C-alpha cells in the first residue's frame, strides 16, 4: 500500500546536539489523511508516499522529471531525522534539473520499524533495494547529511559503479566518533561528559531511534575502503557550537579531530575536494541551501 504521509519540522541546535539528539529521541508524527496513489512517480511534488521494499515500508518524496538526462539524486538524512526537516530547503530546487528523491529510513517517521539492531551497511542495503523499487536509473548521485554520510559511503563501497557522485554535508569523517569518546571524559561531573554521553548513546541499539549498533557500525566506518575515482565533495561547517559544558580546549581538540576526519573523506577518492561553507552550521542544507544546490548541479553535470 502506498499512501500520503506528513512530518513536523524542527530547528537545528548545537553541532553535537544536532548530530545526535534526533537520533535518540525521534518520534513518528501522526499522518494526515490523504488520497491513495498508485506509485511514487505520479505523486505531486511535496507529497510523501509509502513505497514497499519486500516486507518493509519506506516514506518517500520524489520530485522532478522522471527521466531527465542527468543522473537521479537520492537524499540521505542524518540519523533519526525526517526527510522534511532535512531537505525542504533544497529538494525543490534540485528538482529543477534532476529527478530527486528523499526518504525516511527504518525507525523514522512513518517508515517501518527497524530490526532490533542495525549497522550502516544494513542501511545501505535497504537503500539499494529502495533505489531499485523506485525505478531510478543508475548511477545515482548521493547527497548525505551528518551520520547519513556513513550510509552513503557504505552504499558507494557496495556498488561503486552505481554512484555518479557523493556529496557529504557536514558528515563526521571516518574515525571521528571514536575520537570524541577518546577525547571527552566519562565522569559525569567533568566538563565534556554531556557531549560524550550523546555519542555513547549511539553505541547501544536500544538507545537510539534507528537501533544503530554504534560499536560495530563506527568500527566499520573507521576502515572504509577507497572508492577509486568516484567524485566526492565534502562540505563542512564554519559555525561551530558545542554544549556549554564542553570546555574551550575540548572544543578545540574536537574541531581538530573533525578536520582530520574530513581529510580522511578526501583520501577515499582520487576525485575529492573539501569546501568549508561560509555562515553554515551543521545543517548546511538549511543554512546555505544555494551552496548545496550548486554542489549537486556540479556533480550531475
PDB file of N, CA, C and O in Angstrom, residues 211-273:
ATOM      1  N   UNK A 211      17.950   2.075  16.024  1.00  0.00           N
ATOM      2  CA  UNK A 211      18.538   0.835  16.550  1.00  0.00           C
ATOM      3  C   UNK A 211      19.948   0.591  16.003  1.00  0.00           C
ATOM      4  O   UNK A 211      20.336  -0.547  15.717  1.00  0.00           O
ATOM      5  N   UNK A 212      20.690   1.663  15.874  1.00  0.00           N
ATOM      6  CA  UNK A 212      22.060   1.546  15.384  1.00  0.00           C
ATOM      7  C   UNK A 212      22.946   0.886  16.430  1.00  0.00           C
ATOM      8  O   UNK A 212      22.962   1.287  17.595  1.00  0.00           O
ATOM      9  N   UNK A 213      23.690  -0.124  16.003  1.00  0.00           N
ATOM     10  CA  UNK A 213      24.721  -0.727  16.837  1.00  0.00           C
ATOM     11  C   UNK A 213      26.010   0.039  16.559  1.00  0.00           C
ATOM     12  O   UNK A 213      26.794  -0.309  15.685  1.00  0.00           O
ATOM     13  N   UNK A 214      26.213   1.121  17.314  1.00  0.00           N
ATOM     14  CA  UNK A 214      27.331   2.003  17.045  1.00  0.00           C
ATOM     15  C   UNK A 214      28.686   1.354  17.221  1.00  0.00           C
ATOM     16  O   UNK A 214      29.642   1.718  16.525  1.00  0.00           O
ATOM     17  N   UNK A 215      28.806   0.398  18.129  1.00  0.00           N
ATOM     18  CA  UNK A 215      30.099  -0.238  18.338  1.00  0.00           C
ATOM     19  C   UNK A 215      30.579  -0.900  17.055  1.00  0.00           C
ATOM     20  O   UNK A 215      31.726  -0.732  16.632  1.00  0.00           O
ATOM     21  N   UNK A 216      29.700  -1.667  16.449  1.00  0.00           N
ATOM     22  CA  UNK A 216      30.061  -2.343  15.203  1.00  0.00           C
ATOM     23  C   UNK A 216      30.102  -1.370  14.028  1.00  0.00           C
ATOM     24  O   UNK A 216      31.020  -1.411  13.201  1.00  0.00           O
ATOM     25  N   UNK A 217      29.104  -0.467  13.958  1.00  0.00           N
ATOM     26  CA  UNK A 217      28.979   0.421  12.806  1.00  0.00           C
ATOM     27  C   UNK A 217      30.142   1.408  12.716  1.00  0.00           C
ATOM     28  O   UNK A 217      30.717   1.607  11.645  1.00  0.00           O
ATOM     29  N   UNK A 218      30.495   2.032  13.835  1.00  0.00           N
ATOM     30  CA  UNK A 218      31.583   3.008  13.804  1.00  0.00           C
ATOM     31  C   UNK A 218      32.932   2.344  13.547  1.00  0.00           C
ATOM     32  O   UNK A 218      33.809   2.910  12.893  1.00  0.00           O
ATOM     33  N   UNK A 219      33.109   1.131  14.061  1.00  0.00           N
ATOM     34  CA  UNK A 219      34.354   0.408  13.806  1.00  0.00           C
ATOM     35  C   UNK A 219      34.507   0.141  12.312  1.00  0.00           C
ATOM     36  O   UNK A 219      35.610   0.256  11.751  1.00  0.00           O
ATOM     37  N   UNK A 220      33.407  -0.196  11.640  1.00  0.00           N
ATOM     38  CA  UNK A 220      33.464  -0.474  10.205  1.00  0.00           C
ATOM     39  C   UNK A 220      33.785   0.790   9.411  1.00  0.00           C
ATOM     40  O   UNK A 220      34.557   0.751   8.443  1.00  0.00           O
ATOM     41  N   UNK A 221      33.209   1.927   9.813  1.00  0.00           N
ATOM     42  CA  UNK A 221      33.453   3.159   9.059  1.00  0.00           C
ATOM     43  C   UNK A 221      34.863   3.695   9.267  1.00  0.00           C
ATOM     44  O   UNK A 221      35.356   4.474   8.450  1.00  0.00           O
ATOM     45  N   UNK A 222      35.509   3.288  10.340  1.00  0.00           N
ATOM     46  CA  UNK A 222      36.880   3.755  10.583  1.00  0.00           C
ATOM     47  C   UNK A 222      37.862   3.173   9.584  1.00  0.00           C
ATOM     48  O   UNK A 222      38.991   3.661   9.461  1.00  0.00           O
ATOM     49  N   UNK A 223      37.442   2.139   8.851  1.00  0.00           N
ATOM     50  CA  UNK A 223      38.341   1.498   7.894  1.00  0.00           C
ATOM     51  C   UNK A 223      37.656   1.323   6.545  1.00  0.00           C
ATOM     52  O   UNK A 223      37.713   0.250   5.939  1.00  0.00           O
ATOM     53  N   UNK A 224      36.984   2.375   6.075  1.00  0.00           N
ATOM     54  CA  UNK A 224      36.350   2.324   4.766  1.00  0.00           C
ATOM     55  C   UNK A 224      37.400   2.161   3.671  1.00  0.00           C
ATOM     56  O   UNK A 224      38.491   2.740   3.733  1.00  0.00           O
ATOM     57  N   UNK A 225      37.060   1.398   2.656  1.00  0.00           N
ATOM     58  CA  UNK A 225      37.981   1.164   1.546  1.00  0.00           C
ATOM     59  C   UNK A 225      37.902   2.304   0.537  1.00  0.00           C
ATOM     60  O   UNK A 225      36.863   2.965   0.417  1.00  0.00           O
ATOM     61  N   UNK A 226      38.968   2.546  -0.220  1.00  0.00           N
ATOM     62  CA  UNK A 226      38.949   3.597  -1.241  1.00  0.00           C
ATOM     63  C   UNK A 226      37.861   3.361  -2.277  1.00  0.00           C
ATOM     64  O   UNK A 226      37.501   2.222  -2.592  1.00  0.00           O
ATOM     65  N   UNK A 227      37.331   4.454  -2.824  1.00  0.00           N
ATOM     66  CA  UNK A 227      36.254   4.401  -3.805  1.00  0.00           C
ATOM     67  C   UNK A 227      36.750   4.630  -5.219  1.00  0.00           C
ATOM     68  O   UNK A 227      35.943   4.822  -6.130  1.00  0.00           O
ATOM     69  N   UNK A 228      38.053   4.625  -5.426  1.00  0.00           N
ATOM     70  CA  UNK A 228      38.585   4.857  -6.764  1.00  0.00           C
ATOM     71  C   UNK A 228      38.402   6.299  -7.187  1.00  0.00           C
ATOM     72  O   UNK A 228      38.744   7.226  -6.453  1.00  0.00           O
ATOM     73  N   UNK A 229      37.806   6.504  -8.376  1.00  0.00           N
ATOM     74  CA  UNK A 229      37.653   7.864  -8.895  1.00  0.00           C
ATOM     75  C   UNK A 229      36.210   8.363  -8.805  1.00  0.00           C
ATOM     76  O   UNK A 229      35.812   9.256  -9.555  1.00  0.00           O
ATOM     77  N   UNK A 230      35.426   7.800  -7.884  1.00  0.00           N
ATOM     78  CA  UNK A 230      34.064   8.317  -7.669  1.00  0.00           C
ATOM     79  C   UNK A 230      34.158   9.769  -7.198  1.00  0.00           C
ATOM     80  O   UNK A 230      34.808  10.054  -6.187  1.00  0.00           O
ATOM     81  N   UNK A 231      33.538  10.727  -7.902  1.00  0.00           N
ATOM     82  CA  UNK A 231      33.601  12.121  -7.459  1.00  0.00           C
ATOM     83  C   UNK A 231      33.015  12.280  -6.060  1.00  0.00           C
ATOM     84  O   UNK A 231      31.914  11.801  -5.781  1.00  0.00           O
ATOM     85  N   UNK A 232      33.770  12.935  -5.186  1.00  0.00           N
ATOM     86  CA  UNK A 232      33.353  13.116  -3.796  1.00  0.00           C
ATOM     87  C   UNK A 232      33.575  14.557  -3.391  1.00  0.00           C
ATOM     88  O   UNK A 232      34.675  15.095  -3.569  1.00  0.00           O
ATOM     89  N   UNK A 233      32.537  15.194  -2.869  1.00  0.00           N
ATOM     90  CA  UNK A 233      32.620  16.568  -2.366  1.00  0.00           C
ATOM     91  C   UNK A 233      32.166  16.566  -0.912  1.00  0.00           C
ATOM     92  O   UNK A 233      31.093  16.058  -0.598  1.00  0.00           O
ATOM     93  N   UNK A 234      32.987  17.110  -0.045  1.00  0.00           N
ATOM     94  CA  UNK A 234      32.649  17.235   1.370  1.00  0.00           C
ATOM     95  C   UNK A 234      32.463  18.710   1.702  1.00  0.00           C
ATOM     96  O   UNK A 234      33.412  19.495   1.549  1.00  0.00           O
ATOM     97  N   UNK A 235      31.268  19.098   2.116  1.00  0.00           N
ATOM     98  CA  UNK A 235      31.001  20.453   2.575  1.00  0.00           C
ATOM     99  C   UNK A 235      31.004  20.448   4.096  1.00  0.00           C
ATOM    100  O   UNK A 235      30.340  19.612   4.718  1.00  0.00           O
ATOM    101  N   UNK A 236      31.739  21.369   4.706  1.00  0.00           N
ATOM    102  CA  UNK A 236      31.896  21.380   6.159  1.00  0.00           C
ATOM    103  C   UNK A 236      31.489  22.731   6.730  1.00  0.00           C
ATOM    104  O   UNK A 236      31.563  23.766   6.057  1.00  0.00           O
ATOM    105  N   UNK A 237      31.067  22.729   7.996  1.00  0.00           N
ATOM    106  CA  UNK A 237      30.587  23.935   8.669  1.00  0.00           C
ATOM    107  C   UNK A 237      31.721  24.930   8.918  1.00  0.00           C
ATOM    108  O   UNK A 237      32.890  24.570   8.982  1.00  0.00           O
ATOM    109  N   UNK A 238      31.340  26.185   9.076  1.00  0.00           N
ATOM    110  CA  UNK A 238      32.269  27.210   9.571  1.00  0.00           C
ATOM    111  C   UNK A 238      31.780  27.792  10.900  1.00  0.00           C
ATOM    112  O   UNK A 238      32.509  28.524  11.553  1.00  0.00           O
ATOM    113  N   UNK A 239      30.538  27.502  11.265  1.00  0.00           N
ATOM    114  CA  UNK A 239      29.990  27.927  12.555  1.00  0.00           C
ATOM    115  C   UNK A 239      29.866  26.693  13.436  1.00  0.00           C
ATOM    116  O   UNK A 239      29.138  25.758  13.115  1.00  0.00           O
ATOM    117  N   UNK A 240      30.592  26.689  14.531  1.00  0.00           N
ATOM    118  CA  UNK A 240      30.619  25.519  15.404  1.00  0.00           C
ATOM    119  C   UNK A 240      30.092  25.884  16.777  1.00  0.00           C
ATOM    120  O   UNK A 240      30.487  26.893  17.355  1.00  0.00           O
ATOM    121  N   UNK A 241      29.194  25.067  17.293  1.00  0.00           N
ATOM    122  CA  UNK A 241      28.675  25.251  18.645  1.00  0.00           C
ATOM    123  C   UNK A 241      28.644  23.901  19.338  1.00  0.00           C
ATOM    124  O   UNK A 241      28.194  22.919  18.766  1.00  0.00           O
ATOM    125  N   UNK A 242      29.151  23.862  20.548  1.00  0.00           N
ATOM    126  CA  UNK A 242      29.106  22.662  21.367  1.00  0.00           C
ATOM    127  C   UNK A 242      28.311  22.972  22.631  1.00  0.00           C
ATOM    128  O   UNK A 242      28.073  24.137  22.957  1.00  0.00           O
ATOM    129  N   UNK A 243      27.886  21.947  23.359  1.00  0.00           N
ATOM    130  CA  UNK A 243      27.221  22.208  24.645  1.00  0.00           C
ATOM    131  C   UNK A 243      28.102  23.072  25.539  1.00  0.00           C
ATOM    132  O   UNK A 243      29.333  22.991  25.502  1.00  0.00           O
ATOM    133  N   UNK A 244      27.474  23.924  26.344  1.00  0.00           N
ATOM    134  CA  UNK A 244      28.221  24.819  27.233  1.00  0.00           C
ATOM    135  C   UNK A 244      29.125  24.042  28.189  1.00  0.00           C
ATOM    136  O   UNK A 244      30.138  24.572  28.662  1.00  0.00           O
ATOM    137  N   UNK A 245      28.750  22.815  28.470  1.00  0.00           N
ATOM    138  CA  UNK A 245      29.539  22.015  29.416  1.00  0.00           C
ATOM    139  C   UNK A 245      30.833  21.484  28.814  1.00  0.00           C
ATOM    140  O   UNK A 245      31.673  20.938  29.532  1.00  0.00           O
ATOM    141  N   UNK A 246      31.005  21.624  27.499  1.00  0.00           N
ATOM    142  CA  UNK A 246      32.257  21.227  26.857  1.00  0.00           C
ATOM    143  C   UNK A 246      33.212  22.412  26.876  1.00  0.00           C
ATOM    144  O   UNK A 246      32.890  23.486  26.361  1.00  0.00           O
ATOM    145  N   UNK A 247      34.377  22.237  27.482  1.00  0.00           N
ATOM    146  CA  UNK A 247      35.315  23.333  27.667  1.00  0.00           C
ATOM    147  C   UNK A 247      35.961  23.805  26.373  1.00  0.00           C
ATOM    148  O   UNK A 247      35.988  23.088  25.378  1.00  0.00           O
ATOM    149  N   UNK A 248      36.509  25.042  26.374  1.00  0.00           N
ATOM    150  CA  UNK A 248      37.131  25.601  25.172  1.00  0.00           C
ATOM    151  C   UNK A 248      38.257  24.730  24.608  1.00  0.00           C
ATOM    152  O   UNK A 248      38.344  24.531  23.384  1.00  0.00           O
ATOM    153  N   UNK A 249      39.135  24.209  25.461  1.00  0.00           N
ATOM    154  CA  UNK A 249      40.214  23.362  24.962  1.00  0.00           C
ATOM    155  C   UNK A 249      39.647  22.068  24.379  1.00  0.00           C
ATOM    156  O   UNK A 249      40.126  21.579  23.348  1.00  0.00           O
ATOM    157  N   UNK A 250      38.626  21.522  25.026  1.00  0.00           N
ATOM    158  CA  UNK A 250      37.995  20.309  24.499  1.00  0.00           C
ATOM    159  C   UNK A 250      37.371  20.578  23.129  1.00  0.00           C
ATOM    160  O   UNK A 250      37.480  19.769  22.207  1.00  0.00           O
ATOM    161  N   UNK A 251      36.709  21.726  23.012  1.00  0.00           N
ATOM    162  CA  UNK A 251      36.106  22.074  21.731  1.00  0.00           C
ATOM    163  C   UNK A 251      37.164  22.193  20.640  1.00  0.00           C
ATOM    164  O   UNK A 251      36.967  21.725  19.510  1.00  0.00           O
ATOM    165  N   UNK A 252      38.288  22.808  20.984  1.00  0.00           N
ATOM    166  CA  UNK A 252      39.369  22.944  20.001  1.00  0.00           C
ATOM    167  C   UNK A 252      39.895  21.578  19.589  1.00  0.00           C
ATOM    168  O   UNK A 252      40.167  21.331  18.402  1.00  0.00           O
ATOM    169  N   UNK A 253      40.032  20.679  20.543  1.00  0.00           N
ATOM    170  CA  UNK A 253      40.508  19.329  20.224  1.00  0.00           C
ATOM    171  C   UNK A 253      39.505  18.585  19.341  1.00  0.00           C
ATOM    172  O   UNK A 253      39.898  17.853  18.421  1.00  0.00           O
ATOM    173  N   UNK A 254      38.234  18.778  19.627  1.00  0.00           N
ATOM    174  CA  UNK A 254      37.211  18.125  18.819  1.00  0.00           C
ATOM    175  C   UNK A 254      37.208  18.665  17.392  1.00  0.00           C
ATOM    176  O   UNK A 254      37.032  17.904  16.423  1.00  0.00           O
ATOM    177  N   UNK A 255      37.405  19.969  17.249  1.00  0.00           N
ATOM    178  CA  UNK A 255      37.447  20.530  15.897  1.00  0.00           C
ATOM    179  C   UNK A 255      38.669  20.040  15.126  1.00  0.00           C
ATOM    180  O   UNK A 255      38.604  19.822  13.911  1.00  0.00           O
ATOM    181  N   UNK A 256      39.771  19.834  15.813  1.00  0.00           N
ATOM    182  CA  UNK A 256      40.955  19.259  15.159  1.00  0.00           C
ATOM    183  C   UNK A 256      40.667  17.841  14.690  1.00  0.00           C
ATOM    184  O   UNK A 256      41.029  17.450  13.573  1.00  0.00           O
ATOM    185  N   UNK A 257      39.977  17.078  15.544  1.00  0.00           N
ATOM    186  CA  UNK A 257      39.598  15.715  15.165  1.00  0.00           C
ATOM    187  C   UNK A 257      38.617  15.737  13.993  1.00  0.00           C
ATOM    188  O   UNK A 257      38.661  14.880  13.106  1.00  0.00           O
ATOM    189  N   UNK A 258      37.721  16.726  13.994  1.00  0.00           N
ATOM    190  CA  UNK A 258      36.773  16.863  12.890  1.00  0.00           C
ATOM    191  C   UNK A 258      37.517  17.087  11.574  1.00  0.00           C
ATOM    192  O   UNK A 258      37.216  16.455  10.553  1.00  0.00           O
ATOM    193  N   UNK A 259      38.503  17.982  11.596  1.00  0.00           N
ATOM    194  CA  UNK A 259      39.264  18.268  10.379  1.00  0.00           C
ATOM    195  C   UNK A 259      40.025  17.038   9.904  1.00  0.00           C
ATOM    196  O   UNK A 259      40.123  16.779   8.695  1.00  0.00           O
ATOM    197  N   UNK A 260      40.567  16.270  10.825  1.00  0.00           N
ATOM    198  CA  UNK A 260      41.247  15.031  10.446  1.00  0.00           C
ATOM    199  C   UNK A 260      40.261  14.078   9.766  1.00  0.00           C
ATOM    200  O   UNK A 260      40.605  13.406   8.784  1.00  0.00           O
ATOM    201  N   UNK A 261      39.048  14.031  10.292  1.00  0.00           N
ATOM    202  CA  UNK A 261      38.027  13.184   9.687  1.00  0.00           C
ATOM    203  C   UNK A 261      37.670  13.631   8.281  1.00  0.00           C
ATOM    204  O   UNK A 261      37.459  12.805   7.386  1.00  0.00           O
ATOM    205  N   UNK A 262      37.601  14.952   8.043  1.00  0.00           N
ATOM    206  CA  UNK A 262      37.306  15.453   6.705  1.00  0.00           C
ATOM    207  C   UNK A 262      38.415  15.074   5.724  1.00  0.00           C
ATOM    208  O   UNK A 262      38.159  14.727   4.560  1.00  0.00           O
ATOM    209  N   UNK A 263      39.658  15.115   6.190  1.00  0.00           N
ATOM    210  CA  UNK A 263      40.761  14.703   5.329  1.00  0.00           C
ATOM    211  C   UNK A 263      40.685  13.214   4.999  1.00  0.00           C
ATOM    212  O   UNK A 263      41.078  12.787   3.902  1.00  0.00           O
ATOM    213  N   UNK A 264      40.163  12.434   5.929  1.00  0.00           N
ATOM    214  CA  UNK A 264      40.008  11.003   5.658  1.00  0.00           C
ATOM    215  C   UNK A 264      38.919  10.753   4.622  1.00  0.00           C
ATOM    216  O   UNK A 264      39.021   9.799   3.839  1.00  0.00           O
ATOM    217  N   UNK A 265      37.887  11.605   4.593  1.00  0.00           N
ATOM    218  CA  UNK A 265      36.931  11.503   3.497  1.00  0.00           C
ATOM    219  C   UNK A 265      37.627  11.723   2.158  1.00  0.00           C
ATOM    220  O   UNK A 265      37.411  10.978   1.196  1.00  0.00           O
ATOM    221  N   UNK A 266      38.467  12.754   2.110  1.00  0.00           N
ATOM    222  CA  UNK A 266      39.137  13.086   0.847  1.00  0.00           C
ATOM    223  C   UNK A 266      40.046  11.960   0.382  1.00  0.00           C
ATOM    224  O   UNK A 266      40.240  11.759  -0.826  1.00  0.00           O
ATOM    225  N   UNK A 267      40.597  11.222   1.327  1.00  0.00           N
ATOM    226  CA  UNK A 267      41.509  10.141   0.968  1.00  0.00           C
ATOM    227  C   UNK A 267      40.793   8.961   0.316  1.00  0.00           C
ATOM    228  O   UNK A 267      41.446   8.085  -0.262  1.00  0.00           O
ATOM    229  N   UNK A 268      39.461   8.943   0.381  1.00  0.00           N
ATOM    230  CA  UNK A 268      38.720   7.813  -0.185  1.00  0.00           C
ATOM    231  C   UNK A 268      38.629   7.858  -1.701  1.00  0.00           C
ATOM    232  O   UNK A 268      38.372   6.840  -2.340  1.00  0.00           O
ATOM    233  N   UNK A 269      38.810   9.041  -2.294  1.00  0.00           N
ATOM    234  CA  UNK A 269      38.626   9.168  -3.736  1.00  0.00           C
ATOM    235  C   UNK A 269      39.745   9.990  -4.354  1.00  0.00           C
ATOM    236  O   UNK A 269      40.235  10.955  -3.753  1.00  0.00           O
ATOM    237  N   UNK A 270      40.116   9.633  -5.568  1.00  0.00           N
ATOM    238  CA  UNK A 270      41.112  10.414  -6.301  1.00  0.00           C
ATOM    239  C   UNK A 270      40.506  11.679  -6.894  1.00  0.00           C
ATOM    240  O   UNK A 270      41.228  12.534  -7.402  1.00  0.00           O
ATOM    241  N   UNK A 271      39.193  11.800  -6.806  1.00  0.00           N
ATOM    242  CA  UNK A 271      38.488  12.989  -7.318  1.00  0.00           C
ATOM    243  C   UNK A 271      37.651  13.572  -6.186  1.00  0.00           C
ATOM    244  O   UNK A 271      36.431  13.600  -6.226  1.00  0.00           O
ATOM    245  N   UNK A 272      38.333  14.047  -5.150  1.00  0.00           N
ATOM    246  CA  UNK A 272      37.653  14.549  -3.962  1.00  0.00           C
ATOM    247  C   UNK A 272      38.085  15.977  -3.662  1.00  0.00           C
ATOM    248  O   UNK A 272      39.224  16.372  -3.948  1.00  0.00           O
ATOM    249  N   UNK A 273      37.155  16.748  -3.084  1.00  0.00           N
ATOM    250  CA  UNK A 273      37.506  18.092  -2.640  1.00  0.00           C
ATOM    251  C   UNK A 273      36.707  18.426  -1.387  1.00  0.00           C
ATOM    252  O   UNK A 273      35.613  17.898  -1.160  1.00  0.00           O
TER     253      UNK A 273
END
